[in-house]
Amino acid sequence: MESNYHTLKRTDNHLIMITHLAQLLTYITGFGGLIVPLIIWATQKDRVDGLNAHGKAIINFQLSIIVYVIISIFLIPLFLIGFIPLLLIGILAFVMPIINAIKASNGELPSYPLSLNFVS
């Protein structure tokens, strides 16, 4: 008799919410905002209903933030305007995980503006 255990997924909005909030670790450790959600997504995406979509959105957002920061850093010596995008990126990277954690706790899908599609 085959087991269907691997196909059963549990509902865990709290874990999804924590995955969104884990992005804020970047402000504490400097790098945890990508690594921790990536680990949660990679290990739980097949076990938690909805985590795959949320995890992909988080990873795409974090990788996009990294790309935008690198571009902004290169703009600083060239045009001295790189500081403005860096400030806006910092605000966006802080606010959007909180907004999407609230959405996740309500069972809604995340929405991260300006995300490039690295993982689909």
mmCIF file of N, CA and C in Angstrom:
data_model
loop_
_atom_site.group_PDB
_atom_site.id
_atom_site.type_symbol
_atom_site.label_atom_id
_atom_site.label_comp_id
_atom_site.label_asym_id
_atom_site.label_seq_id
_atom_site.Cartn_x
_atom_site.Cartn_y
_atom_site.Cartn_z
ATOM 1 N N MET A 1 0.836 -1.174 0.000
ATOM 2 C CA MET A 1 0.000 0.000 0.000
ATOM 3 C C MET A 1 0.888 1.247 0.000
ATOM 4 N N GLU A 2 0.639 2.165 -0.943
ATOM 5 C CA GLU A 2 1.436 3.377 -1.042
ATOM 6 C C GLU A 2 0.947 4.425 -0.061
ATOM 7 N N SER A 3 1.900 5.201 0.415
ATOM 8 C CA SER A 3 1.562 6.278 1.336
ATOM 9 C C SER A 3 1.419 7.583 0.565
ATOM 10 N N ASN A 4 0.374 8.316 0.852
ATOM 11 C CA ASN A 4 0.170 9.626 0.237
ATOM 12 C C ASN A 4 0.650 10.730 1.155
ATOM 13 N N TYR A 5 1.463 10.397 2.126
ATOM 14 C CA TYR A 5 1.935 11.377 3.100
ATOM 15 C C TYR A 5 2.667 12.529 2.431
ATOM 16 N N HIS A 6 3.494 12.210 1.433
ATOM 17 C CA HIS A 6 4.294 13.253 0.790
ATOM 18 C C HIS A 6 3.446 14.232 -0.022
ATOM 19 N N THR A 7 2.219 13.876 -0.358
ATOM 20 C CA THR A 7 1.373 14.772 -1.125
ATOM 21 C C THR A 7 0.478 15.632 -0.229
ATOM 22 N N LEU A 8 0.391 15.302 1.036
ATOM 23 C CA LEU A 8 -0.446 16.075 1.951
ATOM 24 C C LEU A 8 0.314 17.300 2.440
ATOM 25 N N LYS A 9 -0.349 18.447 2.366
ATOM 26 C CA LYS A 9 0.264 19.684 2.840
ATOM 27 C C LYS A 9 -0.567 20.234 3.979
ATOM 28 N N ARG A 10 0.119 20.823 4.923
ATOM 29 C CA ARG A 10 -0.591 21.434 6.042
ATOM 30 C C ARG A 10 -0.723 22.937 5.798
ATOM 31 N N THR A 11 -1.700 23.531 6.413
ATOM 32 C CA THR A 11 -1.872 24.975 6.354
ATOM 33 C C THR A 11 -1.126 25.571 7.533
ATOM 34 N N ASP A 12 -0.237 26.514 7.255
ATOM 35 C CA ASP A 12 0.555 27.130 8.318
ATOM 36 C C ASP A 12 0.853 28.583 7.967
ATOM 37 N N ASN A 13 -0.155 29.435 8.138
ATOM 38 C CA ASN A 13 0.019 30.854 7.831
ATOM 39 C C ASN A 13 1.059 31.513 8.725
ATOM 40 N N HIS A 14 1.242 30.969 9.929
ATOM 41 C CA HIS A 14 2.237 31.541 10.843
ATOM 42 C C HIS A 14 3.656 31.340 10.306
ATOM 43 N N LEU A 15 3.944 30.158 9.775
ATOM 44 C CA LEU A 15 5.269 29.914 9.205
ATOM 45 C C LEU A 15 5.491 30.802 7.984
ATOM 46 N N ILE A 16 4.458 30.967 7.171
ATOM 47 C CA ILE A 16 4.574 31.847 6.001
ATOM 48 C C ILE A 16 4.822 33.280 6.450
ATOM 49 N N MET A 17 4.126 33.709 7.487
ATOM 50 C CA MET A 17 4.308 35.053 8.025
ATOM 51 C C MET A 17 5.734 35.231 8.560
ATOM 52 N N ILE A 18 6.236 34.241 9.270
ATOM 53 C CA ILE A 18 7.604 34.283 9.805
ATOM 54 C C ILE A 18 8.619 34.323 8.664
ATOM 55 N N THR A 19 8.334 33.614 7.583
ATOM 56 C CA THR A 19 9.234 33.620 6.429
ATOM 57 C C THR A 19 9.339 35.024 5.841
ATOM 58 N N HIS A 20 8.209 35.733 5.764
ATOM 59 C CA HIS A 20 8.245 37.120 5.288
ATOM 60 C C HIS A 20 9.029 38.003 6.252
ATOM 61 N N LEU A 21 8.761 37.866 7.537
ATOM 62 C CA LEU A 21 9.421 38.717 8.533
ATOM 63 C C LEU A 21 10.909 38.405 8.667
ATOM 64 N N ALA A 22 11.322 37.187 8.307
ATOM 65 C CA ALA A 22 12.736 36.813 8.383
ATOM 66 C C ALA A 22 13.604 37.673 7.466
ATOM 67 N N GLN A 23 12.982 38.300 6.483
ATOM 68 C CA GLN A 23 13.739 39.193 5.601
ATOM 69 C C GLN A 23 14.322 40.375 6.370
ATOM 70 N N LEU A 24 13.699 40.721 7.467
ATOM 71 C CA LEU A 24 14.161 41.859 8.270
ATOM 72 C C LEU A 24 15.467 41.550 8.995
ATOM 73 N N LEU A 25 15.903 40.289 8.975
ATOM 74 C CA LEU A 25 17.190 39.934 9.582
ATOM 75 C C LEU A 25 18.345 40.677 8.921
ATOM 76 N N THR A 26 18.153 41.105 7.681
ATOM 77 C CA THR A 26 19.194 41.869 6.993
ATOM 78 C C THR A 26 19.554 43.119 7.785
ATOM 79 N N TYR A 27 18.574 43.718 8.429
ATOM 80 C CA TYR A 27 18.822 44.936 9.195
ATOM 81 C C TYR A 27 19.556 44.643 10.504
ATOM 82 N N ILE A 28 19.565 43.387 10.919
ATOM 83 C CA ILE A 28 20.259 42.992 12.157
ATOM 84 C C ILE A 28 21.614 42.363 11.852
ATOM 85 N N THR A 29 21.624 41.404 10.918
ATOM 86 C CA THR A 29 22.848 40.653 10.633
ATOM 87 C C THR A 29 23.561 41.103 9.366
ATOM 88 N N GLY A 30 22.856 41.762 8.464
ATOM 89 C CA GLY A 30 23.443 42.196 7.212
ATOM 90 C C GLY A 30 23.250 41.232 6.064
ATOM 91 N N PHE A 31 22.852 39.995 6.346
ATOM 92 C CA PHE A 31 22.701 39.016 5.264
ATOM 93 C C PHE A 31 21.582 38.010 5.484
ATOM 94 N N GLY A 32 21.043 37.896 6.654
ATOM 95 C CA GLY A 32 20.064 36.850 6.971
ATOM 96 C C GLY A 32 18.754 36.962 6.235
ATOM 97 N N GLY A 33 18.453 38.127 5.675
ATOM 98 C CA GLY A 33 17.180 38.345 5.018
ATOM 99 C C GLY A 33 16.972 37.526 3.760
ATOM 100 N N LEU A 34 18.014 37.026 3.176
ATOM 101 C CA LEU A 34 17.894 36.127 2.032
ATOM 102 C C LEU A 34 18.065 34.681 2.460
ATOM 103 N N ILE A 35 19.018 34.422 3.317
ATOM 104 C CA ILE A 35 19.377 33.048 3.675
ATOM 105 C C ILE A 35 18.276 32.336 4.451
ATOM 106 N N VAL A 36 17.737 32.968 5.480
ATOM 107 C CA VAL A 36 16.735 32.304 6.328
ATOM 108 C C VAL A 36 15.461 32.003 5.544
ATOM 109 N N PRO A 37 14.883 32.973 4.798
ATOM 110 C CA PRO A 37 13.706 32.613 4.002
ATOM 111 C C PRO A 37 13.996 31.540 2.945
ATOM 112 N N LEU A 38 15.203 31.576 2.385
ATOM 113 C CA LEU A 38 15.583 30.570 1.398
ATOM 114 C C LEU A 38 15.596 29.175 2.017
ATOM 115 N N ILE A 39 16.137 29.055 3.211
ATOM 116 C CA ILE A 39 16.178 27.759 3.900
ATOM 117 C C ILE A 39 14.760 27.291 4.245
ATOM 118 N N ILE A 40 13.941 28.197 4.780
ATOM 119 C CA ILE A 40 12.561 27.820 5.120
ATOM 120 C C ILE A 40 11.822 27.384 3.861
ATOM 121 N N TRP A 41 11.940 28.165 2.795
ATOM 122 C CA TRP A 41 11.248 27.836 1.542
ATOM 123 C C TRP A 41 11.723 26.492 0.986
ATOM 124 N N ALA A 42 13.039 26.298 0.939
ATOM 125 C CA ALA A 42 13.590 25.070 0.356
ATOM 126 C C ALA A 42 13.195 23.823 1.137
ATOM 127 N N THR A 43 13.093 23.941 2.450
ATOM 128 C CA THR A 43 12.800 22.761 3.268
ATOM 129 C C THR A 43 11.311 22.531 3.498
ATOM 130 N N GLN A 44 10.492 23.573 3.352
ATOM 131 C CA GLN A 44 9.074 23.432 3.702
ATOM 132 C C GLN A 44 8.101 23.627 2.544
ATOM 133 N N LYS A 45 8.572 23.994 1.362
ATOM 134 C CA LYS A 45 7.678 24.325 0.252
ATOM 135 C C LYS A 45 6.769 23.178 -0.155
ATOM 136 N N ASP A 46 7.220 21.952 0.023
ATOM 137 C CA ASP A 46 6.400 20.791 -0.330
ATOM 138 C C ASP A 46 5.530 20.310 0.827
ATOM 139 N N ARG A 47 5.695 20.910 1.994
ATOM 140 C CA ARG A 47 4.959 20.481 3.185
ATOM 141 C C ARG A 47 3.882 21.459 3.627
ATOM 142 N N VAL A 48 4.066 22.744 3.263
ATOM 143 C CA VAL A 48 3.145 23.789 3.724
ATOM 144 C C VAL A 48 2.418 24.379 2.524
ATOM 145 N N ASP A 49 1.097 24.340 2.588
ATOM 146 C CA ASP A 49 0.268 24.867 1.513
ATOM 147 C C ASP A 49 0.493 26.371 1.355
ATOM 148 N N GLY A 50 0.838 26.790 0.146
ATOM 149 C CA GLY A 50 1.030 28.200 -0.157
ATOM 150 C C GLY A 50 2.444 28.709 0.031
ATOM 151 N N LEU A 51 3.278 27.956 0.724
ATOM 152 C CA LEU A 51 4.636 28.438 0.993
ATOM 153 C C LEU A 51 5.475 28.538 -0.274
ATOM 154 N N ASN A 52 5.215 27.692 -1.249
ATOM 155 C CA ASN A 52 6.008 27.752 -2.480
ATOM 156 C C ASN A 52 5.829 29.101 -3.166
ATOM 157 N N ALA A 53 4.610 29.572 -3.305
ATOM 158 C CA ALA A 53 4.351 30.865 -3.952
ATOM 159 C C ALA A 53 4.926 32.014 -3.132
ATOM 160 N N HIS A 54 4.739 31.970 -1.825
ATOM 161 C CA HIS A 54 5.275 33.025 -0.961
ATOM 162 C C HIS A 54 6.803 33.016 -0.983
ATOM 163 N N GLY A 55 7.389 31.826 -0.916
ATOM 164 C CA GLY A 55 8.845 31.704 -0.921
ATOM 165 C C GLY A 55 9.463 32.231 -2.198
ATOM 166 N N LYS A 56 8.861 31.910 -3.329
ATOM 167 C CA LYS A 56 9.364 32.406 -4.609
ATOM 168 C C LYS A 56 9.300 33.934 -4.650
ATOM 169 N N ALA A 57 8.192 34.490 -4.163
ATOM 170 C CA ALA A 57 8.051 35.951 -4.150
ATOM 171 C C ALA A 57 9.116 36.589 -3.266
ATOM 172 N N ILE A 58 9.388 35.976 -2.118
ATOM 173 C CA ILE A 58 10.398 36.501 -1.194
ATOM 174 C C ILE A 58 11.789 36.429 -1.815
ATOM 175 N N ILE A 59 12.136 35.286 -2.390
ATOM 176 C CA ILE A 59 13.459 35.111 -2.989
ATOM 177 C C ILE A 59 13.638 36.086 -4.153
ATOM 178 N N ASN A 60 12.621 36.216 -5.004
ATOM 179 C CA ASN A 60 12.692 37.165 -6.115
ATOM 180 C C ASN A 60 12.867 38.592 -5.609
ATOM 181 N N PHE A 61 12.157 38.938 -4.550
ATOM 182 C CA PHE A 61 12.263 40.289 -3.993
ATOM 183 C C PHE A 61 13.650 40.531 -3.415
ATOM 184 N N GLN A 62 14.163 39.587 -2.650
ATOM 185 C CA GLN A 62 15.480 39.754 -2.037
ATOM 186 C C GLN A 62 16.581 39.840 -3.091
ATOM 187 N N LEU A 63 16.513 39.003 -4.114
ATOM 188 C CA LEU A 63 17.513 39.065 -5.189
ATOM 189 C C LEU A 63 17.388 40.379 -5.963
ATOM 190 N N SER A 64 16.166 40.851 -6.153
ATOM 191 C CA SER A 64 15.952 42.138 -6.824
ATOM 192 C C SER A 64 16.543 43.270 -6.008
ATOM 193 N N ILE A 65 16.351 43.228 -4.696
ATOM 194 C CA ILE A 65 16.908 44.250 -3.807
ATOM 195 C C ILE A 65 18.431 44.280 -3.946
ATOM 196 N N ILE A 66 19.049 43.118 -3.983
ATOM 197 C CA ILE A 66 20.503 43.041 -4.124
ATOM 198 C C ILE A 66 20.942 43.679 -5.443
ATOM 199 N N VAL A 67 20.242 43.365 -6.526
ATOM 200 C CA VAL A 67 20.569 43.943 -7.833
ATOM 201 C C VAL A 67 20.428 45.459 -7.793
ATOM 202 N N TYR A 68 19.314 45.950 -7.229
ATOM 203 C CA TYR A 68 19.084 47.395 -7.170
ATOM 204 C C TYR A 68 20.110 48.108 -6.292
ATOM 205 N N VAL A 69 20.533 47.473 -5.213
ATOM 206 C CA VAL A 69 21.560 48.073 -4.356
ATOM 207 C C VAL A 69 22.890 48.172 -5.102
ATOM 208 N N ILE A 70 23.248 47.114 -5.814
ATOM 209 C CA ILE A 70 24.502 47.134 -6.582
ATOM 210 C C ILE A 70 24.474 48.237 -7.638
ATOM 211 N N ILE A 71 23.371 48.349 -8.350
ATOM 212 C CA ILE A 71 23.240 49.410 -9.355
ATOM 213 C C ILE A 71 23.339 50.784 -8.696
ATOM 214 N N SER A 72 22.668 50.953 -7.564
ATOM 215 C CA SER A 72 22.692 52.243 -6.861
ATOM 216 C C SER A 72 24.082 52.597 -6.380
ATOM 217 N N ILE A 73 24.819 51.614 -5.908
ATOM 218 C CA ILE A 73 26.181 51.862 -5.437
ATOM 219 C C ILE A 73 27.056 52.358 -6.596
ATOM 220 N N PHE A 74 26.873 51.774 -7.779
ATOM 221 C CA PHE A 74 27.638 52.230 -8.941
ATOM 222 C C PHE A 74 27.229 53.631 -9.385
ATOM 223 N N LEU A 75 26.006 54.030 -9.093
ATOM 224 C CA LEU A 75 25.544 55.364 -9.470
ATOM 225 C C LEU A 75 26.071 56.457 -8.549
ATOM 226 N N ILE A 76 26.495 56.091 -7.353
ATOM 227 C CA ILE A 76 26.973 57.106 -6.403
ATOM 228 C C ILE A 76 28.164 57.884 -6.958
ATOM 229 N N PRO A 77 29.246 57.244 -7.380
ATOM 230 C CA PRO A 77 30.373 58.044 -7.883
ATOM 231 C C PRO A 77 30.112 58.671 -9.251
ATOM 232 N N LEU A 78 29.228 58.072 -10.032
ATOM 233 C CA LEU A 78 28.976 58.601 -11.372
ATOM 234 C C LEU A 78 28.111 59.856 -11.356
ATOM 235 N N PHE A 79 27.022 59.786 -10.652
ATOM 236 C CA PHE A 79 26.064 60.889 -10.709
ATOM 237 C C PHE A 79 25.672 61.437 -9.342
ATOM 238 N N LEU A 80 26.185 60.848 -8.285
ATOM 239 C CA LEU A 80 25.827 61.219 -6.915
ATOM 240 C C LEU A 80 24.325 61.109 -6.632
ATOM 241 N N ILE A 81 23.617 60.396 -7.499
ATOM 242 C CA ILE A 81 22.191 60.201 -7.255
ATOM 243 C C ILE A 81 21.901 58.814 -6.680
ATOM 244 N N GLY A 82 22.921 58.025 -6.527
ATOM 245 C CA GLY A 82 22.744 56.672 -6.010
ATOM 246 C C GLY A 82 22.238 56.634 -4.586
ATOM 247 N N PHE A 83 22.415 57.728 -3.845
ATOM 248 C CA PHE A 83 21.956 57.763 -2.462
ATOM 249 C C PHE A 83 20.431 57.740 -2.366
ATOM 250 N N ILE A 84 19.769 58.382 -3.314
ATOM 251 C CA ILE A 84 18.303 58.425 -3.289
ATOM 252 C C ILE A 84 17.714 57.027 -3.515
ATOM 253 N N PRO A 85 18.141 56.305 -4.559
ATOM 254 C CA PRO A 85 17.617 54.941 -4.704
ATOM 255 C C PRO A 85 17.974 54.041 -3.517
ATOM 256 N N LEU A 86 19.157 54.214 -2.938
ATOM 257 C CA LEU A 86 19.521 53.398 -1.779
ATOM 258 C C LEU A 86 18.567 53.637 -0.616
ATOM 259 N N LEU A 87 18.219 54.878 -0.390
ATOM 260 C CA LEU A 87 17.273 55.209 0.672
ATOM 261 C C LEU A 87 15.906 54.598 0.392
ATOM 262 N N LEU A 88 15.433 54.736 -0.845
ATOM 263 C CA LEU A 88 14.134 54.174 -1.208
ATOM 264 C C LEU A 88 14.125 52.649 -1.139
ATOM 265 N N ILE A 89 15.211 52.031 -1.565
ATOM 266 C CA ILE A 89 15.329 50.572 -1.486
ATOM 267 C C ILE A 89 15.304 50.124 -0.030
ATOM 268 N N GLY A 90 16.013 50.844 0.830
ATOM 269 C CA GLY A 90 16.025 50.507 2.252
ATOM 270 C C GLY A 90 14.644 50.579 2.874
ATOM 271 N N ILE A 91 13.884 51.597 2.510
ATOM 272 C CA ILE A 91 12.513 51.738 3.029
ATOM 273 C C ILE A 91 11.627 50.620 2.488
ATOM 274 N N LEU A 92 11.710 50.376 1.188
ATOM 275 C CA LEU A 92 10.900 49.331 0.548
ATOM 276 C C LEU A 92 11.224 47.958 1.126
ATOM 277 N N ALA A 93 12.510 47.683 1.330
ATOM 278 C CA ALA A 93 12.936 46.380 1.857
ATOM 279 C C ALA A 93 12.529 46.187 3.312
ATOM 280 N N PHE A 94 12.221 47.272 3.998
ATOM 281 C CA PHE A 94 11.776 47.169 5.391
ATOM 282 C C PHE A 94 10.248 47.073 5.480
ATOM 283 N N VAL A 95 9.556 47.845 4.668
ATOM 284 C CA VAL A 95 8.100 47.940 4.762
ATOM 285 C C VAL A 95 7.391 46.750 4.107
ATOM 286 N N MET A 96 7.842 46.339 2.934
ATOM 287 C CA MET A 96 7.130 45.301 2.186
ATOM 288 C C MET A 96 7.070 43.941 2.887
ATOM 289 N N PRO A 97 8.134 43.484 3.558
ATOM 290 C CA PRO A 97 7.991 42.228 4.292
ATOM 291 C C PRO A 97 6.933 42.299 5.400
ATOM 292 N N ILE A 98 6.814 43.449 6.040
ATOM 293 C CA ILE A 98 5.809 43.601 7.095
ATOM 294 C C ILE A 98 4.407 43.564 6.487
ATOM 295 N N ILE A 99 4.205 44.297 5.403
ATOM 296 C CA ILE A 99 2.893 44.301 4.727
ATOM 297 C C ILE A 99 2.533 42.896 4.262
ATOM 298 N N ASN A 100 3.493 42.192 3.666
ATOM 299 C CA ASN A 100 3.210 40.850 3.160
ATOM 300 C C ASN A 100 3.088 39.811 4.271
ATOM 301 N N ALA A 101 3.708 40.034 5.408
ATOM 302 C CA ALA A 101 3.497 39.147 6.559
ATOM 303 C C ALA A 101 2.053 39.277 7.052
ATOM 304 N N ILE A 102 1.544 40.494 7.057
ATOM 305 C CA ILE A 102 0.146 40.713 7.453
ATOM 306 C C ILE A 102 -0.782 40.045 6.445
ATOM 307 N N LYS A 103 -0.484 40.202 5.162
ATOM 308 C CA LYS A 103 -1.285 39.538 4.131
ATOM 309 C C LYS A 103 -1.259 38.020 4.322
ATOM 310 N N ALA A 104 -0.068 37.484 4.590
ATOM 311 C CA ALA A 104 0.071 36.037 4.764
ATOM 312 C C ALA A 104 -0.738 35.545 5.950
ATOM 313 N N SER A 105 -0.769 36.317 7.027
ATOM 314 C CA SER A 105 -1.539 35.898 8.200
ATOM 315 C C SER A 105 -3.038 35.868 7.895
ATOM 316 N N ASN A 106 -3.448 36.629 6.876
ATOM 317 C CA ASN A 106 -4.851 36.635 6.449
ATOM 318 C C ASN A 106 -5.112 35.682 5.286
ATOM 319 N N GLY A 107 -4.094 34.916 4.888
ATOM 320 C CA GLY A 107 -4.241 33.946 3.808
ATOM 321 C C GLY A 107 -4.172 34.545 2.422
ATOM 322 N N GLU A 108 -3.668 35.774 2.299
ATOM 323 C CA GLU A 108 -3.571 36.444 1.000
ATOM 324 C C GLU A 108 -2.204 36.200 0.369
ATOM 325 N N LEU A 109 -2.145 36.341 -0.959
ATOM 326 C CA LEU A 109 -0.883 36.194 -1.680
ATOM 327 C C LEU A 109 -0.044 37.457 -1.533
ATOM 328 N N PRO A 110 1.289 37.312 -1.587
ATOM 329 C CA PRO A 110 2.158 38.474 -1.431
ATOM 330 C C PRO A 110 2.221 39.324 -2.691
ATOM 331 N N SER A 111 2.627 40.559 -2.500
ATOM 332 C CA SER A 111 2.827 41.474 -3.609
ATOM 333 C C SER A 111 4.083 42.297 -3.327
ATOM 334 N N TYR A 112 5.138 42.031 -4.067
ATOM 335 C CA TYR A 112 6.384 42.760 -3.915
ATOM 336 C C TYR A 112 6.633 43.584 -5.170
ATOM 337 N N PRO A 113 6.532 44.919 -5.069
ATOM 338 C CA PRO A 113 6.735 45.749 -6.258
ATOM 339 C C PRO A 113 8.196 45.730 -6.706
ATOM 340 N N LEU A 114 8.399 45.918 -7.987
ATOM 341 C CA LEU A 114 9.716 46.017 -8.605
ATOM 342 C C LEU A 114 10.537 44.732 -8.515
ATOM 343 N N SER A 115 9.880 43.602 -8.239
ATOM 344 C CA SER A 115 10.600 42.333 -8.176
ATOM 345 C C SER A 115 10.882 41.802 -9.565
ATOM 346 N N LEU A 116 12.124 41.413 -9.765
ATOM 347 C CA LEU A 116 12.522 40.742 -10.987
ATOM 348 C C LEU A 116 12.211 39.263 -10.811
ATOM 349 N N ASN A 117 11.948 38.574 -11.890
ATOM 350 C CA ASN A 117 11.540 37.161 -11.797
ATOM 351 C C ASN A 117 12.760 36.256 -11.989
ATOM 352 N N PHE A 118 13.430 35.939 -10.896
ATOM 353 C CA PHE A 118 14.582 35.029 -10.929
ATOM 354 C C PHE A 118 14.124 33.579 -10.781
ATOM 355 N N VAL A 119 13.168 33.352 -9.873
ATOM 356 C CA VAL A 119 12.652 32.017 -9.580
ATOM 357 C C VAL A 119 11.185 31.993 -9.983
ATOM 358 N N SER A 120 10.847 31.058 -10.846
ATOM 359 C CA SER A 120 9.435 30.987 -11.265
ATOM 360 C C SER A 120 8.858 29.617 -11.038
#
